[in-house]
Structure formats: C-alpha cells, structure tokens
Amino acid sequence: MPSLWMMKAKTNVLIQQKKARIQNRFRRDSWEGTKGFELSPRRERFEEEEEEGRGMRWLPLLPAVFALVALILAFCCLLAGSRPGYMDDYALLTLDTSFIGLDLVKPPTNNTSSPEATPLSALVNPLLSTSQSIFNKLTSFFAKRAGIQDLYSIHMTNYCYGTYNQNLTSTSPAKQTTGCSTRTVLFAFDPLPILQHAFDKANITLSVQELNWPKALQDNIAYLKTIAHIAVAGYSIAIAFSFFTIFTCAYRVSPYSAGSRRVVALAFGFAGVACAGLWGASVMVTLLMDKGKGLVDRYGAPVGITVVRGNGFLGLTWGATLVAFAGVVAVGGECCRRRNREAIKVFFEK
C-alpha cells in the first residue's frame, strides 16, 4: 500500500502536467487562432504592428541619412574657401584693408609736441610739409606696392585674398578673390607673416618684430589660434563618427545583423559623439568670430581696417549641428521602439 507522501507527490505531478497542457493549449490557441478560440485583442494589435514593422524596415536608414547630411556640411565647413571661387562667401571673418593708411598720417600743425609714432608715419616723416590729400595718396600707394590686398577672407584651413571691383550696375563693389594660401589642417590666421611678406615685396628692410606689437595683441592672436585648432579637431571627430554611424546603420538593415539591439546602441553612441563634435566646433567658431571681430575693431580700426563676421558660415555650422542632433534623436527613437517591441513579445510568450 503506497504511503501518504507518495500519493501526495503523484498528485502534484498530475496537477503540474494538467497545468502545463492547459497553458500550452491556451498559448497555441491565442497565437495561432485554432477553432473554438479567438485571438487576443492585444496579440492582434501586436501582429498588426509587426506587419507594419516589416514594411518599414527602411526606417533604420533615416539616422544614416541625417549622418550623411551632417557629414557633407562638416566637410563644407572645413573645405570652404580652399580655392578661389569655392564658397567664398562662407568665411569666418573678412578683413577689409582697402582703406588702410588713409587718415593715418596727420598733416603738420603748429603744435610743438611730437606726432604719434606709427610704422607708416616713420616712413613718410620727411614729407610732413605736404598736404593731407598727398599723405593719403602716399600711404595708399605704399599699401598697394607692398602687396597688401583689399580684403582677406579667413577660413578654417587657409585664408584667401582679393580686390574690390567697382560694378557700374551696382552701388557696392564686387569682391574678386585672386588667390589663397596653402591649405593646412592646423591653420590659424596670423597677420604678422602677411605684413612681413608685404615689407619684403616692397624692398623695405624692416622686420615686424621691430614694430613693437602690443603684448595684449600677441596674446589674443595666440588665443585665437588655439580656438581654431579646437574647432578643426571637433569637425574632424564629427566627420569620422558620422562615417561610423552610416556604416552601422547600413549594417543594421543587412541580414547579417539579425536585428541586434547592440548594433542600434552602437549607432546611437556614434551619432552622439558626432553631434558633440559638431556642437563643440560650432561653439568654438562662434567664440572665434566674436573675439576676432572685437580684436580687429580695437587694433585695426585706427589704421583703417574693418571686419565683417561670416554669418553664412555660422548658419552652416549650426545647421550641421542640428542635423546631427536629429540623427541622434532618430537612432534613440529606433532603440526605444525596438526595446518596447521586445518587451511586448516577452509578455505574450509568458
């Protein structure tokens, strides 16, 4: 005669087997819709969404499109002005030196005090008995002969120079870029070599080191160089990680990825780094424009040099940042959507 504990164990086994058969039958009926049972409304909605998801398999490519646009805009920021006629209007700063030297040297007066010492005034001091108009013509002639151009456009990797041509059909003169400097990755605009080249071209035995540049001016130029190098590094990082984002999104829709959520998370990380690089570069460029304009207004305005900010370049770089951020949002939405679908699927399988 079986003992009590054996009967209890056998009863538990039978109950577990019966429960398993009921669960398997309910699962089969609710998922496959056999006779006598109707599909769960939640399961029907899930299947409809799954069918729509199969037809929207191209959605993971949307972040790749945003990354591609941001990549192109970042390249444009780096390559703008790399040669004459290529995106000349997208400069960081444009220096107008067409009026340099005018009203710089004052005509002689009865004042016995010594005139203010400047580099150009030291060259024409023997002519102090001439009228003001003669002085203006002489200083302008010196600037032209020395090779000082009418304008200098500062870009990310080089600078361009040119002249102003008066158009009979327009009241404002037209800019004509005549040449550009050699393009380098770690470029930073420095007026000292340009001025030294002008002296050498005019056969003037004068070194820019003898002009006693203000210490604050030299420090600010070095500060602007550092900002420019950081901005170039930001654009380079954005370009590299935009490439990685495009490759990852393309791999995501390929049959080799098997829809892994790790691939989506990896694309999200790449897109985030690219967006951060563009944001940092845009902030540095904005700071460089503001600081450079203030520097030219302070030290260049007294000698006839004016500066114009590159609002076109500013819109270009911040537009690239917004597009990169849209790519981050798109990848994040895809990641959350996939996680939600996996949670629903696990719920139905229980």
Short mmCIF file of C-alpha atoms in Angstrom, two decimals:
data_model
loop_
_atom_site.label_atom_id
_atom_site.label_comp_id
_atom_site.label_asym_id
_atom_site.label_seq_id
_atom_site.Cartn_x
_atom_site.Cartn_y
_atom_site.Cartn_z
CA MET A 1 0.00 0.00 0.00
CA PRO A 2 1.51 3.32 -1.08
CA SER A 3 2.41 5.73 1.64
CA LEU A 4 0.86 9.13 2.09
CA TRP A 5 3.86 11.08 0.81
CA MET A 6 3.96 9.05 -2.41
CA MET A 7 0.29 9.79 -3.09
CA LYS A 8 0.89 13.47 -2.43
CA ALA A 9 3.87 13.59 -4.81
CA LYS A 10 1.94 11.78 -7.55
CA THR A 11 -0.96 14.20 -7.15
CA ASN A 12 1.39 17.17 -7.51
CA VAL A 13 2.90 15.70 -10.67
CA LEU A 14 -0.55 15.20 -12.21
CA ILE A 15 -1.55 18.76 -11.32
CA GLN A 16 1.61 20.17 -12.90
CA GLN A 17 1.09 18.13 -16.08
CA LYS A 18 -2.52 19.28 -16.35
CA LYS A 19 -1.50 22.88 -15.81
CA ALA A 20 1.21 22.61 -18.48
CA ARG A 21 -1.27 21.15 -21.01
CA ILE A 22 -3.73 23.97 -20.34
CA GLN A 23 -1.02 26.61 -20.72
CA ASN A 24 0.27 25.09 -23.96
CA ARG A 25 -3.24 24.88 -25.37
CA PHE A 26 -4.02 28.48 -24.43
CA ARG A 27 -0.75 29.66 -25.92
CA ARG A 28 -1.34 27.77 -29.16
CA ASP A 29 -4.92 28.93 -29.42
CA SER A 30 -4.12 32.58 -28.65
CA TRP A 31 -1.17 32.71 -31.07
CA GLU A 32 -2.37 30.51 -33.89
CA GLY A 33 -6.13 31.01 -33.62
CA THR A 34 -7.35 27.39 -33.69
CA LYS A 35 -11.06 26.54 -33.76
CA GLY A 36 -13.05 27.40 -30.71
CA PHE A 37 -10.73 30.19 -29.58
CA GLU A 38 -10.29 33.78 -30.72
CA LEU A 39 -7.06 35.69 -30.89
CA SER A 40 -6.35 38.06 -28.02
CA PRO A 41 -7.01 41.71 -28.99
CA ARG A 42 -3.59 42.66 -27.65
CA ARG A 43 -2.00 39.92 -29.74
CA GLU A 44 -3.89 41.11 -32.82
CA ARG A 45 -2.58 44.63 -32.34
CA PHE A 46 0.93 43.29 -31.84
CA GLU A 47 0.74 41.25 -35.05
CA GLU A 48 -0.55 44.28 -36.97
CA GLU A 49 2.33 46.39 -35.67
CA GLU A 50 4.75 43.61 -36.55
CA GLU A 51 3.45 43.51 -40.12
CA GLU A 52 3.81 47.27 -40.36
CA GLY A 53 7.36 46.96 -38.97
CA ARG A 54 8.28 44.56 -41.75
CA GLY A 55 7.11 47.11 -44.30
CA MET A 56 9.04 49.90 -42.54
CA ARG A 57 12.39 48.15 -42.45
CA TRP A 58 13.95 51.18 -44.11
CA LEU A 59 13.40 53.34 -41.00
CA PRO A 60 16.83 52.44 -39.50
CA LEU A 61 18.33 54.14 -42.56
CA LEU A 62 16.85 57.50 -41.50
CA PRO A 63 19.68 58.17 -38.99
CA ALA A 64 22.15 57.30 -41.76
CA VAL A 65 20.57 59.98 -43.96
CA PHE A 66 20.93 62.57 -41.18
CA ALA A 67 24.52 61.48 -40.58
CA LEU A 68 25.29 61.77 -44.30
CA VAL A 69 23.90 65.32 -44.46
CA ALA A 70 25.84 66.32 -41.33
CA LEU A 71 28.96 64.75 -42.85
CA ILE A 72 28.61 66.79 -46.04
CA LEU A 73 28.02 70.02 -44.10
CA ALA A 74 31.05 69.35 -41.88
CA PHE A 75 33.19 68.81 -44.97
CA CYS A 76 31.89 72.10 -46.38
CA CYS A 77 32.89 73.87 -43.16
CA LEU A 78 36.44 72.55 -43.46
CA LEU A 79 36.84 73.00 -47.22
CA ALA A 80 35.11 76.37 -47.65
CA GLY A 81 37.47 78.79 -49.37
CA SER A 82 40.05 76.10 -50.13
CA ARG A 83 40.46 77.59 -53.60
CA PRO A 84 39.37 80.84 -55.29
CA GLY A 85 35.70 80.82 -56.20
CA TYR A 86 34.75 77.91 -53.92
CA MET A 87 32.34 79.07 -51.19
CA ASP A 88 33.99 82.48 -50.92
CA ASP A 89 31.01 83.89 -49.03
CA TYR A 90 31.36 81.33 -46.22
CA ALA A 91 34.33 82.84 -44.40
CA LEU A 92 34.82 83.13 -40.68
CA LEU A 93 35.91 86.76 -40.90
CA THR A 94 36.51 89.11 -43.83
CA LEU A 95 39.06 91.86 -43.29
CA ASP A 96 38.60 94.99 -45.40
CA THR A 97 42.00 96.63 -45.86
CA SER A 98 41.11 98.78 -48.87
CA PHE A 99 41.21 101.93 -46.71
CA ILE A 100 44.36 101.08 -44.80
CA GLY A 101 46.63 104.06 -44.21
CA LEU A 102 44.04 106.73 -45.07
CA ASP A 103 43.99 109.48 -42.44
CA LEU A 104 46.76 107.63 -40.62
CA VAL A 105 49.41 110.33 -41.02
CA LYS A 106 48.27 113.76 -39.96
CA PRO A 107 49.46 116.94 -41.68
CA PRO A 108 51.90 119.17 -39.80
CA THR A 109 50.45 121.56 -37.27
CA ASN A 110 51.79 124.33 -35.13
CA ASN A 111 51.80 122.04 -32.13
CA THR A 112 55.33 121.52 -30.86
CA SER A 113 54.57 118.10 -29.42
CA SER A 114 55.93 115.12 -31.33
CA PRO A 115 53.46 113.23 -33.54
CA GLU A 116 52.31 109.76 -32.62
CA ALA A 117 54.86 107.18 -33.76
CA THR A 118 53.47 104.56 -36.12
CA PRO A 119 55.19 102.29 -38.69
CA LEU A 120 53.74 104.16 -41.66
CA SER A 121 54.37 107.61 -40.21
CA ALA A 122 58.05 106.76 -39.74
CA LEU A 123 58.32 106.08 -43.47
CA VAL A 124 56.84 109.39 -44.57
CA ASN A 125 58.08 111.74 -41.85
CA PRO A 126 60.35 113.60 -44.33
CA LEU A 127 57.22 114.64 -46.22
CA LEU A 128 55.43 116.27 -43.30
CA SER A 129 55.16 119.57 -45.16
CA THR A 130 52.76 118.05 -47.71
CA SER A 131 49.00 118.43 -47.61
CA GLN A 132 46.62 115.83 -46.14
CA SER A 133 45.48 114.56 -49.55
CA ILE A 134 49.09 113.92 -50.58
CA PHE A 135 49.64 111.89 -47.42
CA ASN A 136 46.59 109.76 -48.12
CA LYS A 137 47.78 109.05 -51.65
CA LEU A 138 51.26 108.14 -50.46
CA THR A 139 50.09 105.74 -47.77
CA SER A 140 47.61 104.13 -50.15
CA PHE A 141 50.35 103.77 -52.77
CA PHE A 142 52.65 102.19 -50.19
CA ALA A 143 49.99 99.66 -49.22
CA LYS A 144 49.38 98.69 -52.86
CA ARG A 145 53.05 98.43 -53.70
CA ALA A 146 53.74 96.37 -50.58
CA GLY A 147 51.24 93.78 -51.76
CA ILE A 148 48.53 94.44 -49.19
CA GLN A 149 45.27 93.32 -50.77
CA ASP A 150 41.86 94.95 -50.48
CA LEU A 151 40.38 92.08 -48.49
CA TYR A 152 41.37 88.93 -46.63
CA SER A 153 38.87 86.11 -46.07
CA ILE A 154 39.74 83.86 -43.13
CA HIS A 155 38.62 80.22 -43.43
CA MET A 156 39.15 77.11 -41.32
CA THR A 157 42.18 75.71 -43.13
CA ASN A 158 43.55 78.72 -45.06
CA TYR A 159 42.91 82.32 -45.99
CA CYS A 160 42.12 83.96 -49.33
CA TYR A 161 42.80 87.47 -50.58
CA GLY A 162 41.41 89.61 -53.35
CA THR A 163 40.33 93.01 -54.55
CA TYR A 164 37.18 95.07 -54.88
CA ASN A 165 35.97 95.78 -58.42
CA GLN A 166 33.54 98.62 -58.97
CA ASN A 167 30.47 97.50 -60.91
CA LEU A 168 28.63 100.12 -62.95
CA THR A 169 25.29 98.37 -62.40
CA SER A 170 25.71 98.14 -58.63
CA THR A 171 26.42 100.70 -55.95
CA SER A 172 28.57 98.31 -53.88
CA PRO A 173 31.87 97.00 -55.27
CA ALA A 174 32.11 93.31 -56.12
CA LYS A 175 34.61 91.08 -54.38
CA GLN A 176 37.07 89.16 -56.54
CA THR A 177 39.24 86.50 -54.94
CA THR A 178 42.62 86.40 -56.63
CA GLY A 179 44.42 83.74 -54.59
CA CYS A 180 44.51 81.58 -51.48
CA SER A 181 47.19 80.37 -49.13
CA THR A 182 48.26 76.75 -48.82
CA ARG A 183 45.62 74.67 -47.06
CA THR A 184 46.77 73.06 -43.80
CA VAL A 185 44.85 71.22 -41.08
CA LEU A 186 46.32 73.21 -38.17
CA PHE A 187 45.86 76.59 -39.85
CA ALA A 188 45.38 79.77 -37.86
CA PHE A 189 45.34 83.27 -39.33
CA ASP A 190 48.33 85.36 -38.26
CA PRO A 191 48.77 88.88 -39.72
CA LEU A 192 52.47 89.09 -38.85
CA PRO A 193 53.77 86.84 -41.68
CA ILE A 194 51.48 88.62 -44.14
CA LEU A 195 52.84 92.02 -43.12
CA GLN A 196 56.42 90.74 -43.26
CA HIS A 197 55.79 89.45 -46.79
CA ALA A 198 54.45 92.89 -47.70
CA PHE A 199 57.62 94.56 -46.41
CA ASP A 200 59.83 92.12 -48.31
CA LYS A 201 57.88 92.67 -51.53
CA ALA A 202 58.27 96.44 -51.21
CA ASN A 203 62.04 96.07 -50.56
CA ILE A 204 61.64 97.57 -47.10
CA THR A 205 64.34 96.44 -44.70
CA LEU A 206 62.04 96.32 -41.71
CA SER A 207 61.09 93.38 -39.52
CA VAL A 208 57.68 93.06 -37.94
CA GLN A 209 59.41 92.30 -34.66
CA GLU A 210 60.74 95.88 -34.68
CA LEU A 211 57.23 97.33 -34.74
CA ASN A 212 56.73 96.64 -31.02
CA TRP A 213 53.33 94.97 -31.29
CA PRO A 214 51.28 95.27 -28.09
CA LYS A 215 51.64 92.30 -25.76
CA ALA A 216 47.84 92.01 -25.48
CA LEU A 217 47.54 91.75 -29.28
CA GLN A 218 50.06 88.91 -29.45
CA ASP A 219 48.32 87.05 -26.61
CA ASN A 220 44.93 87.39 -28.29
CA ILE A 221 46.30 86.10 -31.61
CA ALA A 222 47.71 83.03 -29.82
CA TYR A 223 44.35 82.54 -28.09
CA LEU A 224 42.51 82.64 -31.43
CA LYS A 225 44.94 80.06 -32.84
CA THR A 226 44.07 77.66 -30.01
CA ILE A 227 40.35 78.14 -30.59
CA ALA A 228 40.75 77.49 -34.32
CA HIS A 229 42.68 74.26 -33.68
CA ILE A 230 39.98 73.01 -31.27
CA ALA A 231 37.29 73.75 -33.87
CA VAL A 232 39.16 71.81 -36.56
CA ALA A 233 39.51 68.87 -34.15
CA GLY A 234 35.76 68.98 -33.50
CA TYR A 235 34.94 68.89 -37.21
CA SER A 236 37.38 66.00 -37.74
CA ILE A 237 35.78 63.97 -34.93
CA ALA A 238 32.31 64.68 -36.33
CA ILE A 239 33.34 63.54 -39.81
CA ALA A 240 34.90 60.30 -38.54
CA PHE A 241 31.99 59.30 -36.31
CA SER A 242 29.43 60.26 -38.95
CA PHE A 243 31.13 57.69 -41.18
CA PHE A 244 30.84 55.13 -38.38
CA THR A 245 27.14 55.97 -37.91
CA ILE A 246 26.39 55.48 -41.60
CA PHE A 247 28.23 52.14 -41.68
CA THR A 248 26.49 50.92 -38.50
CA CYS A 249 23.02 51.86 -39.78
CA ALA A 250 23.73 50.13 -43.09
CA TYR A 251 24.85 47.01 -41.20
CA ARG A 252 21.69 47.25 -39.07
CA VAL A 253 19.38 46.65 -42.05
CA SER A 254 21.59 43.93 -43.53
CA PRO A 255 20.71 40.24 -42.95
CA TYR A 256 23.97 39.73 -41.05
CA SER A 257 22.98 41.86 -38.05
CA ALA A 258 19.93 39.72 -37.13
CA GLY A 259 18.33 42.86 -35.69
CA SER A 260 20.65 43.02 -32.68
CA ARG A 261 19.90 45.79 -30.24
CA ARG A 262 23.61 46.20 -29.61
CA VAL A 263 24.03 47.46 -33.17
CA VAL A 264 21.37 50.11 -32.55
CA ALA A 265 23.05 51.13 -29.28
CA LEU A 266 26.39 51.36 -31.08
CA ALA A 267 24.88 53.59 -33.77
CA PHE A 268 23.38 55.77 -31.03
CA GLY A 269 26.82 56.19 -29.45
CA PHE A 270 28.48 57.05 -32.76
CA ALA A 271 25.77 59.59 -33.64
CA GLY A 272 26.06 61.15 -30.18
CA VAL A 273 29.83 61.62 -30.47
CA ALA A 274 29.45 63.14 -33.97
CA CYS A 275 26.81 65.56 -32.68
CA ALA A 276 29.01 66.50 -29.71
CA GLY A 277 31.95 67.16 -32.05
CA LEU A 278 29.89 69.45 -34.27
CA TRP A 279 28.43 71.24 -31.26
CA GLY A 280 31.87 71.87 -29.79
CA ALA A 281 33.23 73.08 -33.13
CA SER A 282 30.26 75.43 -33.61
CA VAL A 283 30.73 76.90 -30.15
CA MET A 284 34.44 77.45 -30.81
CA VAL A 285 33.73 79.06 -34.19
CA THR A 286 31.17 81.42 -32.65
CA LEU A 287 33.66 82.39 -29.95
CA LEU A 288 36.41 82.89 -32.54
CA MET A 289 34.21 85.21 -34.61
CA ASP A 290 33.22 87.35 -31.63
CA LYS A 291 36.74 87.52 -30.23
CA GLY A 292 38.32 88.17 -33.64
CA LYS A 293 35.88 90.93 -34.51
CA GLY A 294 36.49 92.65 -31.19
CA LEU A 295 40.24 92.35 -31.70
CA VAL A 296 40.15 93.92 -35.17
CA ASP A 297 37.81 96.68 -34.04
CA ARG A 298 40.18 97.54 -31.22
CA TYR A 299 43.53 97.43 -33.01
CA GLY A 300 42.61 97.67 -36.70
CA ALA A 301 40.01 100.42 -36.81
CA PRO A 302 42.53 103.22 -36.02
CA VAL A 303 44.53 102.33 -39.17
CA GLY A 304 41.51 101.85 -41.46
CA ILE A 305 40.94 98.06 -41.17
CA THR A 306 37.35 96.85 -40.79
CA VAL A 307 35.98 93.33 -40.32
CA VAL A 308 32.75 91.54 -41.21
CA ARG A 309 31.54 88.40 -39.44
CA GLY A 310 30.75 85.35 -41.55
CA ASN A 311 27.08 84.82 -40.79
CA GLY A 312 26.84 82.36 -43.68
CA PHE A 313 29.45 80.10 -42.11
CA LEU A 314 27.75 80.46 -38.75
CA GLY A 315 24.47 79.22 -40.22
CA LEU A 316 26.29 76.38 -41.98
CA THR A 317 27.99 75.03 -38.87
CA TRP A 318 24.95 75.29 -36.59
CA GLY A 319 22.78 73.75 -39.31
CA ALA A 320 25.14 70.77 -39.38
CA THR A 321 24.83 70.51 -35.59
CA LEU A 322 21.02 70.46 -35.73
CA VAL A 323 21.04 67.78 -38.44
CA ALA A 324 23.42 65.66 -36.36
CA PHE A 325 21.15 66.08 -33.33
CA ALA A 326 18.18 64.96 -35.43
CA GLY A 327 20.18 61.82 -36.26
CA VAL A 328 20.74 61.16 -32.55
CA VAL A 329 17.00 61.51 -31.88
CA ALA A 330 16.20 59.16 -34.77
CA VAL A 331 18.60 56.47 -33.52
CA GLY A 332 17.33 56.88 -29.95
CA GLY A 333 13.73 56.50 -31.13
CA GLU A 334 14.63 53.33 -33.02
CA CYS A 335 16.36 51.92 -29.94
CA CYS A 336 13.38 52.66 -27.66
CA ARG A 337 10.92 51.31 -30.23
CA ARG A 338 12.81 48.05 -30.53
CA ARG A 339 13.10 47.66 -26.77
CA ASN A 340 9.35 48.20 -26.38
CA ARG A 341 8.55 45.61 -29.03
CA GLU A 342 10.81 43.03 -27.38
CA ALA A 343 9.11 43.66 -24.02
CA ILE A 344 5.67 43.10 -25.58
CA LYS A 345 6.84 39.90 -27.25
CA VAL A 346 8.21 38.53 -23.96
CA PHE A 347 4.88 39.37 -22.29
CA PHE A 348 2.92 37.29 -24.80
CA GLU A 349 5.33 34.36 -24.56
CA LYS A 350 4.88 34.02 -20.80
#
